[in-house]
XYZ file of N, CA and C in Angstrom:
774
model
N 0.850 -1.205 0.000
C 0.000 0.000 0.000
C 0.880 1.249 0.000
N 0.536 2.208 -0.851
C 1.297 3.450 -0.926
C 0.940 4.367 0.230
N 1.780 5.381 0.440
C 1.528 6.337 1.510
C 0.280 7.143 1.218
N -0.514 7.480 2.250
C -1.717 8.293 2.042
C -1.366 9.627 1.382
N -2.153 10.051 0.431
C -1.915 11.304 -0.265
C -1.380 11.128 -1.671
N -0.876 9.916 -1.968
C -0.327 9.688 -3.302
C -1.407 9.775 -4.372
N -2.595 9.307 -4.070
C -3.666 9.313 -5.068
C -4.007 10.734 -5.498
N -4.020 11.667 -4.555
C -4.305 13.064 -4.893
C -3.204 13.641 -5.771
N -1.949 13.366 -5.415
C -0.842 13.845 -6.237
C -0.907 13.222 -7.631
N -1.239 11.942 -7.699
C -1.331 11.250 -8.982
C -2.391 11.895 -9.876
N -3.528 12.255 -9.292
C -4.596 12.869 -10.078
C -4.182 14.225 -10.640
N -3.283 14.924 -9.945
C -2.821 16.230 -10.409
C -1.760 16.116 -11.504
N -0.985 15.035 -11.488
C 0.155 14.917 -12.389
C -0.047 13.924 -13.529
N -1.031 13.042 -13.434
C -1.136 11.915 -14.375
C -1.405 12.340 -15.817
N -1.956 13.511 -16.049
C -2.208 13.954 -17.428
C -0.920 14.093 -18.217
N 0.182 14.327 -17.536
C 1.451 14.492 -18.238
C 2.256 13.208 -18.345
N 1.710 12.101 -17.845
C 2.450 10.840 -17.917
C 2.451 10.303 -19.347
N 3.632 10.091 -19.881
C 3.750 9.525 -21.221
C 4.706 8.339 -21.256
N 5.477 8.168 -20.204
C 6.414 7.063 -20.091
C 6.157 6.337 -18.765
N 6.435 5.019 -18.699
C 6.166 4.274 -17.463
C 6.990 4.749 -16.274
N 8.115 5.414 -16.527
C 8.914 5.897 -15.408
C 8.296 7.137 -14.748
N 7.363 7.804 -15.444
C 6.732 8.991 -14.868
C 5.964 8.675 -13.580
N 5.035 7.712 -13.568
C 4.352 7.400 -12.311
C 5.293 6.833 -11.255
N 6.387 6.223 -11.673
C 7.356 5.714 -10.706
C 8.068 6.862 -9.990
N 8.421 7.911 -10.744
C 9.011 9.107 -10.127
C 8.009 9.754 -9.178
N 6.742 9.775 -9.577
C 5.688 10.332 -8.727
C 5.611 9.560 -7.400
N 5.724 8.248 -7.463
C 5.677 7.399 -6.263
C 6.875 7.702 -5.352
N 8.066 7.770 -5.939
C 9.271 8.041 -5.163
C 9.192 9.415 -4.501
N 8.730 10.390 -5.272
C 8.584 11.745 -4.739
C 7.692 11.759 -3.506
N 6.558 11.066 -3.575
C 5.628 11.123 -2.450
C 6.171 10.394 -1.226
N 6.974 9.354 -1.407
C 7.585 8.682 -0.268
C 8.592 9.597 0.420
N 9.324 10.377 -0.347
C 10.258 11.331 0.248
C 9.518 12.419 1.015
N 8.447 12.917 0.437
C 7.653 13.946 1.104
C 7.023 13.393 2.380
N 6.532 12.157 2.315
C 5.909 11.541 3.491
C 6.920 11.285 4.598
N 8.197 11.279 4.264
C 9.247 11.062 5.255
C 9.749 12.361 5.865
N 9.151 13.481 5.496
C 9.504 14.758 6.109
C 10.243 15.730 5.223
N 10.515 15.362 3.973
C 11.210 16.270 3.060
C 10.211 17.106 2.267
N 10.695 18.196 1.711
C 9.925 19.006 0.779
C 10.724 19.149 -0.512
N 10.010 19.346 -1.592
C 10.673 19.501 -2.882
C 10.953 20.981 -3.117
N 12.204 21.277 -3.480
C 12.618 22.671 -3.671
C 12.846 23.022 -5.138
N 12.407 22.149 -6.039
C 12.504 22.477 -7.451
C 13.221 21.399 -8.243
N 13.365 21.655 -9.532
C 14.046 20.711 -10.413
C 15.387 21.295 -10.833
N 16.271 20.429 -11.345
C 17.602 20.875 -11.726
C 18.567 20.850 -10.551
N 19.823 20.985 -10.856
C 20.853 20.912 -9.825
C 21.041 22.218 -9.075
N 20.788 23.348 -9.724
C 21.047 24.642 -9.109
C 19.808 25.176 -8.411
N 20.025 25.656 -7.207
C 18.921 26.208 -6.430
C 18.537 27.580 -6.945
N 17.256 27.872 -6.890
C 16.782 29.186 -7.296
C 16.845 30.174 -6.152
N 16.698 31.442 -6.471
C 16.784 32.476 -5.444
C 15.587 32.468 -4.504
N 14.444 32.031 -4.985
C 13.232 32.054 -4.164
C 12.626 30.647 -4.043
N 13.472 29.676 -3.816
C 12.990 28.309 -3.640
C 12.175 28.186 -2.363
N 11.023 27.606 -2.477
C 10.192 27.317 -1.308
C 9.797 25.854 -1.355
N 9.859 25.198 -0.220
C 9.538 23.791 -0.159
C 8.069 23.535 -0.453
N 7.802 22.449 -1.166
C 6.429 22.116 -1.533
C 6.257 20.607 -1.516
N 5.002 20.164 -1.319
C 4.692 18.747 -1.411
C 4.440 18.326 -2.858
N 4.221 19.281 -3.734
C 3.933 18.975 -5.133
C 5.225 18.858 -5.934
N 5.117 18.243 -7.075
C 6.233 18.211 -8.015
C 6.314 19.552 -8.741
N 7.508 20.049 -9.020
C 7.633 21.366 -9.666
C 7.233 21.303 -11.143
N 6.885 22.428 -11.688
C 6.535 22.502 -13.107
C 7.713 22.051 -13.967
N 7.412 21.243 -14.968
C 8.438 20.786 -15.886
C 9.303 19.658 -15.363
N 8.895 19.016 -14.263
C 9.744 17.983 -13.660
C 9.955 16.779 -14.591
N 8.996 16.526 -15.517
C 9.093 15.370 -16.391
C 9.441 15.698 -17.823
N 10.017 16.866 -18.068
C 10.343 17.242 -19.442
C 11.415 16.329 -20.047
N 12.385 15.964 -19.254
C 13.460 15.084 -19.718
C 13.146 13.661 -19.251
N 12.740 12.797 -20.169
C 12.350 11.439 -19.807
C 13.552 10.526 -19.574
N 14.735 10.982 -19.901
C 15.926 10.158 -19.703
C 16.591 10.419 -18.351
N 16.480 11.662 -17.877
C 17.120 12.018 -16.607
C 16.227 12.977 -15.830
N 15.757 12.544 -14.689
C 14.937 13.373 -13.797
C 15.861 13.905 -12.691
N 15.824 15.211 -12.480
C 16.667 15.826 -11.454
C 15.800 16.706 -10.568
N 15.743 16.372 -9.274
C 14.903 17.093 -8.325
C 15.685 17.380 -7.045
N 15.344 18.498 -6.418
C 15.991 18.892 -5.161
C 14.999 18.776 -4.009
N 15.486 18.203 -2.913
C 14.650 18.026 -1.717
C 15.423 18.537 -0.505
N 14.723 18.654 0.602
C 15.422 19.044 1.822
C 14.494 19.423 2.945
N 15.124 19.837 4.037
C 14.444 20.369 5.212
C 15.056 21.728 5.498
N 14.745 22.298 6.651
C 15.332 23.592 7.003
C 16.845 23.491 7.194
N 17.324 22.283 7.552
C 18.745 22.140 7.883
C 19.547 21.342 6.862
N 18.904 20.752 5.870
C 19.640 19.880 4.952
C 19.053 19.975 3.543
N 19.868 19.573 2.554
C 19.435 19.554 1.157
C 19.904 18.248 0.512
N 19.041 17.713 -0.365
C 19.332 16.472 -1.058
C 19.083 16.662 -2.558
N 19.890 15.990 -3.358
C 19.744 16.037 -4.810
C 19.405 14.637 -5.314
N 18.274 14.522 -6.000
C 17.840 13.247 -6.558
C 18.041 13.263 -8.062
N 18.655 12.207 -8.567
C 18.786 12.004 -10.007
C 18.295 10.598 -10.331
N 17.408 10.497 -11.313
C 16.884 9.202 -11.743
C 17.153 9.050 -13.232
N 17.987 8.094 -13.581
C 18.421 7.879 -14.959
C 17.738 6.640 -15.534
N 17.142 6.798 -16.721
C 16.490 5.681 -17.404
C 17.488 4.969 -18.305
N 17.664 3.648 -18.055
C 18.619 2.861 -18.850
C 17.981 1.513 -19.181
N 17.575 1.334 -20.444
C 17.079 0.057 -20.948
C 16.040 -0.598 -20.031
N 14.980 0.135 -19.761
C 13.888 -0.409 -18.973
C 14.091 -0.379 -17.473
N 15.212 0.150 -17.000
C 15.448 0.281 -15.563
C 15.563 1.762 -15.197
N 15.301 2.038 -13.935
C 15.428 3.401 -13.423
C 16.473 3.379 -12.308
N 17.609 4.029 -12.564
C 18.687 4.094 -11.572
C 18.494 5.371 -10.762
N 18.115 5.201 -9.493
C 17.805 6.336 -8.612
C 19.001 6.607 -7.712
N 19.432 7.853 -7.697
C 20.589 8.257 -6.908
C 20.218 9.489 -6.093
N 20.451 9.436 -4.764
C 20.176 10.583 -3.900
C 21.445 10.917 -3.128
N 21.829 12.198 -3.110
C 23.030 12.629 -2.397
C 22.679 13.702 -1.373
N 23.216 13.534 -0.176
C 23.127 14.557 0.856
C 24.166 15.622 0.526
N 23.736 16.816 0.168
C 24.662 17.858 -0.289
C 25.557 18.370 0.828
N 25.176 18.178 2.072
C 26.007 18.636 3.179
C 27.118 17.635 3.499
N 26.767 16.363 3.645
C 27.751 15.336 3.989
C 28.310 14.620 2.769
N 27.678 14.832 1.586
C 28.046 14.164 0.340
C 27.852 12.652 0.413
N 27.014 12.212 1.319
C 26.675 10.789 1.386
C 25.716 10.458 0.248
N 25.926 9.319 -0.409
C 25.148 8.948 -1.580
C 24.487 7.589 -1.359
N 23.227 7.484 -1.745
C 22.495 6.216 -1.731
C 21.877 6.015 -3.111
N 21.876 4.781 -3.572
C 21.312 4.536 -4.898
C 20.522 3.242 -4.911
N 19.655 3.128 -5.900
C 18.758 1.987 -6.031
C 18.397 1.832 -7.499
N 18.423 0.599 -7.995
C 18.050 0.320 -9.377
C 16.721 -0.427 -9.396
N 15.752 0.102 -10.143
C 14.401 -0.466 -10.199
C 14.083 -0.910 -11.621
N 13.520 -2.094 -11.737
C 13.005 -2.571 -13.019
C 11.607 -1.968 -13.188
N 11.475 -1.053 -14.111
C 10.228 -0.289 -14.251
C 9.040 -1.210 -14.495
N 9.188 -2.221 -15.325
C 8.079 -3.110 -15.669
C 7.587 -3.919 -14.475
N 8.437 -4.098 -13.463
C 8.041 -4.859 -12.275
C 7.074 -4.056 -11.411
N 7.177 -2.741 -11.443
C 6.388 -1.908 -10.535
C 5.353 -1.033 -11.230
N 5.398 -0.933 -12.561
C 4.463 -0.062 -13.279
C 3.851 -0.816 -14.453
N 2.526 -0.705 -14.580
C 1.811 -1.263 -15.724
C 1.698 -0.162 -16.774
N 2.499 -0.259 -17.834
C 2.557 0.803 -18.837
C 1.272 0.945 -19.646
N 0.361 -0.018 -19.550
C -0.894 0.057 -20.293
C -1.940 0.907 -19.583
N -1.679 1.306 -18.325
C -2.669 2.082 -17.564
C -1.980 3.239 -16.829
N -1.293 4.063 -17.584
C -0.516 5.127 -16.966
C -1.381 6.186 -16.282
N -2.620 6.371 -16.718
C -3.480 7.395 -16.127
C -4.484 6.823 -15.121
N -4.388 5.558 -14.771
C -5.328 4.938 -13.845
C -4.605 4.572 -12.547
N -4.908 5.294 -11.511
C -4.199 5.113 -10.244
C -4.366 3.709 -9.676
N -5.560 3.154 -9.785
C -5.832 1.860 -9.171
C -5.257 0.689 -9.959
N -4.661 0.957 -11.124
C -4.131 -0.128 -11.938
C -2.673 0.062 -12.355
N -2.150 1.258 -12.209
C -0.820 1.534 -12.744
C 0.298 0.927 -11.897
N 0.128 0.903 -10.573
C 1.203 0.425 -9.707
C 1.055 -1.071 -9.417
N 2.176 -1.773 -9.575
C 2.232 -3.191 -9.248
C 3.183 -3.375 -8.048
N 2.725 -4.140 -7.054
C 3.512 -4.388 -5.829
C 3.919 -3.083 -5.144
N 2.960 -2.180 -4.864
C 3.332 -0.900 -4.228
C 3.904 -1.072 -2.827
N 3.425 -2.082 -2.075
C 3.956 -2.281 -0.717
C 5.422 -2.684 -0.759
N 5.771 -3.566 -1.698
C 7.172 -3.979 -1.827
C 8.035 -2.813 -2.289
N 7.526 -2.023 -3.211
C 8.274 -0.859 -3.689
C 8.509 0.131 -2.555
N 7.516 0.330 -1.735
C 7.655 1.268 -0.630
C 8.707 0.792 0.379
N 8.674 -0.499 0.723
C 9.672 -1.047 1.656
C 11.076 -0.918 1.071
N 11.206 -1.142 -0.228
C 12.509 -1.056 -0.879
C 13.053 0.370 -0.848
N 12.204 1.335 -1.090
C 12.631 2.734 -1.062
C 13.093 3.146 0.337
N 12.365 2.694 1.334
C 12.718 3.078 2.704
C 14.002 2.391 3.163
N 14.196 1.129 2.802
C 15.380 0.402 3.275
C 16.650 0.823 2.547
N 16.552 1.168 1.255
C 17.757 1.448 0.466
C 18.045 2.934 0.269
N 17.022 3.787 0.409
C 17.240 5.215 0.162
C 16.950 6.075 1.387
N 15.746 5.965 1.907
C 15.297 6.899 2.940
C 15.979 6.648 4.279
N 15.968 5.398 4.755
C 16.581 5.100 6.051
C 18.082 5.385 6.088
N 18.854 5.022 5.066
C 20.292 5.344 5.112
C 20.584 6.842 5.141
N 19.710 7.650 4.539
C 19.943 9.097 4.522
C 19.346 9.808 5.728
N 18.128 9.434 6.099
C 17.407 10.164 7.137
C 17.282 9.401 8.440
N 17.605 8.096 8.438
C 17.362 7.275 9.609
C 15.947 6.726 9.578
N 15.676 5.771 10.476
C 14.333 5.206 10.555
C 13.377 6.219 11.171
N 12.099 5.931 11.089
C 11.087 6.830 11.643
C 11.282 7.003 13.144
N 11.636 5.912 13.840
C 11.853 5.987 15.281
C 13.086 6.831 15.604
N 14.137 6.697 14.797
C 15.350 7.480 15.019
C 15.105 8.963 14.773
N 14.317 9.276 13.752
C 14.014 10.687 13.476
C 13.186 11.286 14.602
N 12.264 10.508 15.157
C 11.433 10.999 16.255
C 12.273 11.235 17.502
N 13.182 10.301 17.811
C 14.040 10.452 18.980
C 14.963 11.650 18.829
N 15.501 11.849 17.617
C 16.379 12.990 17.377
C 15.636 14.308 17.526
N 14.402 14.351 17.053
C 13.602 15.568 17.163
C 13.293 15.884 18.618
N 12.958 14.855 19.421
C 12.660 15.069 20.832
C 13.899 15.520 21.583
N 15.071 15.003 21.205
C 16.306 15.396 21.861
C 16.639 16.853 21.580
N 16.393 17.306 20.334
C 16.665 18.704 19.998
C 15.709 19.647 20.719
N 14.467 19.227 20.894
C 13.477 20.075 21.539
C 13.612 20.064 23.049
N 14.273 19.043 23.621
C 14.406 18.927 25.064
C 13.187 18.281 25.671
N 13.245 17.976 26.980
C 12.105 17.342 27.646
C 10.866 18.214 27.567
N 9.684 17.639 27.385
C 8.460 18.435 27.301
C 8.170 19.163 28.602
N 7.730 20.439 28.467
C 7.325 21.247 29.612
C 8.441 21.387 30.649
N 9.665 21.428 30.199
C 10.776 21.547 31.141
C 10.950 23.002 31.534
N 10.861 23.278 32.824
C 11.022 24.619 33.352
C 12.302 24.657 34.172
N 13.323 25.409 33.729
C 14.590 25.410 34.471
C 14.472 25.977 35.868
N 13.384 26.682 36.200
C 13.215 27.261 37.524
C 12.458 26.355 38.487
N 11.954 25.239 37.968
C 11.208 24.332 38.832
C 12.157 23.479 39.659
N 11.779 23.264 40.924
C 12.556 22.385 41.798
C 12.241 20.949 41.427
N 13.257 20.089 41.243
C 12.979 18.699 40.890
C 12.112 18.039 41.942
N 11.235 17.114 41.553
C 10.369 16.443 42.522
C 11.178 15.645 43.523
N 10.671 15.574 44.773
C 11.358 14.840 45.832
C 11.373 13.359 45.516
N 12.524 12.736 45.723
C 12.660 11.309 45.483
C 11.908 10.543 46.553
N 11.133 9.571 46.147
C 10.377 8.769 47.096
C 11.317 8.102 48.081
N 10.969 8.215 49.388
C 11.809 7.594 50.403
C 12.559 8.612 51.233
N 12.283 9.905 51.032
C 12.905 10.917 51.869
C 14.016 11.652 51.152
N 14.588 12.611 51.872
C 15.655 13.439 51.312
C 16.912 12.613 51.143
N 17.589 12.807 50.006
C 18.847 12.123 49.752
C 19.954 13.145 49.609
N 21.026 12.923 50.357
C 22.155 13.835 50.287
C 22.869 13.672 48.961
N 23.171 14.775 48.273
C 23.898 14.664 47.009
C 25.224 13.946 47.218
N 25.685 13.164 46.225
C 26.937 12.422 46.370
C 28.103 13.349 46.651
N 28.955 12.944 47.622
C 30.148 13.709 47.927
C 29.942 14.797 48.943
N 28.698 15.094 49.358
C 28.428 16.138 50.338
C 28.308 15.532 51.730
N 28.791 16.283 52.728
C 28.617 15.840 54.104
C 27.181 16.096 54.538
N 26.626 15.186 55.326
C 25.194 15.288 55.638
C 24.873 16.224 56.779
N 25.499 17.429 56.787
C 25.195 18.361 57.853
C 23.768 18.868 57.702
N 22.986 18.769 58.779
C 21.618 19.266 58.753
C 20.659 18.405 57.981
N 21.080 17.191 57.567
C 20.205 16.355 56.768
C 18.956 15.949 57.534
N 19.122 15.722 58.859
C 17.963 15.289 59.646
C 16.900 16.375 59.708
N 17.336 17.649 59.754
C 16.370 18.744 59.818
C 15.701 18.992 58.479
N 16.317 18.507 57.367
C 15.744 18.698 56.047
C 14.859 17.546 55.624
N 14.916 16.452 56.372
C 14.146 15.268 56.015
C 12.795 15.327 56.700
N 11.715 15.595 55.965
C 10.390 15.710 56.603
C 9.874 14.389 57.150
N 10.461 13.286 56.730
C 9.988 11.978 57.200
C 10.780 11.473 58.389
N 11.792 12.240 58.798
C 12.537 11.844 59.989
C 13.307 10.558 59.806
N 13.856 10.347 58.642
C 14.555 9.094 58.381
C 16.027 9.129 58.725
N 16.509 10.232 59.349
C 17.926 10.346 59.689
C 18.080 10.740 61.153
N 19.280 10.488 61.658
C 19.615 10.933 63.000
C 20.628 12.058 62.909
N 20.944 12.668 64.061
C 21.914 13.758 64.040
C 21.226 15.100 63.985
N 21.981 16.143 63.895
C 21.416 17.480 63.880
C 22.300 18.426 63.114
N 22.356 19.670 63.574
C 23.105 20.698 62.862
C 24.546 20.830 63.353
N 24.960 19.957 64.286
C 26.310 20.068 64.819
C 27.301 19.551 63.789
N 28.312 20.332 63.540
C 29.318 19.911 62.574
C 30.183 18.824 63.179
N 30.400 17.763 62.465
C 31.184 16.632 62.940
C 32.542 16.644 62.243
N 33.580 17.110 62.904
C 34.891 17.166 62.241
C 35.470 15.791 61.959
N 34.940 14.757 62.648
C 35.460 13.402 62.434
C 34.655 12.628 61.400
N 33.631 13.321 60.801
C 32.793 12.659 59.789
C 32.193 11.377 60.341
N 31.496 11.515 61.450
C 30.903 10.343 62.085
C 29.989 9.620 61.114
N 29.983 8.314 61.227
C 29.139 7.511 60.361
C 29.820 7.076 59.089
N 30.994 7.640 58.804
C 31.717 7.243 57.612
C 32.905 6.362 57.994
N 33.171 5.376 57.174
C 34.296 4.498 57.441
C 35.602 5.249 57.251
N 36.588 4.997 58.110
C 37.885 5.661 58.028
C 38.936 4.733 58.622
N 40.171 4.861 58.228
C 41.208 3.986 58.767
C 41.446 4.231 60.250
N 41.723 3.149 60.985
C 42.037 3.270 62.404
C 43.431 3.839 62.581
N 43.595 4.562 63.652
C 44.902 5.143 63.977
C 45.600 4.226 64.961
N 46.827 3.843 64.639
C 47.611 3.004 65.533
C 48.241 3.895 66.592
N 47.834 3.792 67.887
C 48.361 4.702 68.919
C 49.840 4.502 69.171
N 50.402 3.358 68.792
C 51.822 3.110 69.037
C 52.721 3.826 68.048
N 52.134 4.412 67.006
C 52.929 5.080 65.992
C 53.143 6.547 66.297
N 52.509 7.052 67.382
C 52.666 8.448 67.726
C 51.830 9.339 66.840
N 51.897 10.629 67.080
C 51.154 11.586 66.278
C 52.063 12.771 65.968
N 52.333 13.091 64.703
C 51.765 12.384 63.552
C 52.359 10.995 63.405
N 51.718 10.097 62.648
C 52.221 8.740 62.503
C 53.672 8.727 62.026
N 54.498 7.856 62.680
C 55.906 7.765 62.317
C 56.814 8.651 63.138
N 56.254 9.440 64.086
C 57.078 10.351 64.880
C 57.816 9.633 66.003
N 57.434 8.406 66.354
C 58.111 7.646 67.403
C 59.141 6.733 66.770
N 60.407 6.839 67.142
C 61.435 5.975 66.557
C 61.167 4.520 66.891
N 61.578 3.606 66.029
C 61.366 2.185 66.302
C 62.060 1.750 67.594
N 61.358 1.034 68.470
C 61.912 0.512 69.722
C 61.877 1.479 70.874
N 61.462 2.736 70.641
C 61.429 3.719 71.722
C 60.243 3.463 72.633
N 60.445 3.826 73.914
C 59.338 3.718 74.853
C 58.415 4.897 74.624
N 57.131 4.585 74.597
C 56.178 5.653 74.245
C 54.831 5.332 74.878
N 54.343 6.312 75.601
C 53.000 6.163 76.166
C 51.989 6.616 75.120
N 51.154 5.702 74.666
C 50.200 6.054 73.600
C 49.307 7.209 73.983
N 49.067 8.046 73.001
C 48.108 9.122 73.206
C 46.719 8.522 73.292
N 45.912 9.063 74.068
C 44.573 8.501 74.184
C 43.582 9.541 74.630
N 42.339 9.205 74.828
C 41.865 7.852 74.504
C 41.625 7.683 73.001
N 42.231 6.587 72.413
C 41.996 6.243 71.014
C 41.514 4.807 70.971
N 40.388 4.591 70.384
C 39.833 3.248 70.311
C 39.570 2.848 68.883
N 38.601 2.011 68.741
C 38.270 1.498 67.414
C 37.683 2.577 66.527
N 37.084 3.587 67.161
C 36.470 4.647 66.363
C 36.585 5.963 67.102
N 36.624 7.049 66.369
C 36.684 8.364 66.976
C 35.333 8.717 67.584
N 35.340 9.384 68.701
C 34.042 9.761 69.299
C 33.347 10.794 68.441
N 32.056 10.669 68.321
C 31.274 11.634 67.585
C 30.908 12.807 68.472
N 30.318 13.818 67.931
C 29.927 14.981 68.761
C 28.832 14.597 69.750
N 28.943 15.145 70.938
C 27.950 14.889 71.988
C 26.717 15.742 71.708
N 25.539 15.111 71.623
C 24.330 15.918 71.367
C 24.090 17.002 72.410
N 24.717 16.865 73.620
C 24.495 17.860 74.678
C 25.579 18.930 74.704
N 26.433 18.983 73.685
C 27.458 20.021 73.661
C 26.843 21.409 73.643
N 25.762 21.571 72.953
C 25.113 22.883 72.847
C 23.672 22.781 73.325
N 23.472 22.578 74.657
C 22.089 22.454 75.164
C 21.401 23.813 75.176
N 20.083 23.839 75.093
C 19.364 25.119 75.194
C 19.458 25.691 76.593
N 19.356 26.991 76.729
C 19.465 27.630 78.074
C 18.407 27.031 79.013
N 18.907 26.683 80.244
C 17.999 26.190 81.284
C 17.433 24.815 81.024
N 18.146 23.987 80.166
C 17.575 22.677 79.832
C 17.492 21.768 81.054
N 18.380 22.037 82.116
C 18.380 21.163 83.287
C 17.597 21.761 84.452
N 16.844 22.845 84.179
C 16.037 23.473 85.238
C 14.674 22.811 85.240
N 14.390 22.058 86.293
C 13.152 21.313 86.336
C 11.910 22.187 86.403
N 12.120 23.496 86.787
C 10.969 24.390 86.922
C 10.643 25.125 85.628
N 11.441 24.917 84.595
C 11.181 25.584 83.326
C 10.293 24.715 82.448
């Protein structure tokens, strides 16, 4: 099945069909347009006032041996050349920016019934196969698949409704400290009370793993000569003491009458 809209284009152009390759060019043109391209005219040279259109330009079929059409988007331009050689149509499309080229050779008699050039419902043979062939050999290599084009467009536009001033939504499960930051005040910022501690700064980074200090090595480590008698500095145990929650009690906290 051909892309929707081809029948309307065919009705506008079929009066000028005189060779079997004419409706084939019409089919190829509409597949390119349906893939997001517009036609910017015929010939290799761009005009001063080229405007993209879904229709074929005037005079596109004047040369039955070589069809030359220009296509593109706002950011890219493509040149299509279709050469007729002994019953075949050699289709060549080049990306003018990257100079990437894709080509395809079609047996005209396999896809077009030359006895019904003006009858849309009878002129095309195996339109579904022709459409798949055009997309796999010409359109996808140049433009990417439909899914790839959609993903690329969404990436250029950015996330929908993204407001740079909006605060990101809270992660389910409570406040999470950003990686690499010390959790000072995390308990006061967590509305669910999932943390302990308070606003007291912990110079020993309580709660984090750290190497044990060998008291026999002196301070700084290595300051005691080997074999020397040395009373270890202390108290040093398996872990450094954390801050005492009562270091900064509120005024009168121990007054039973308050």
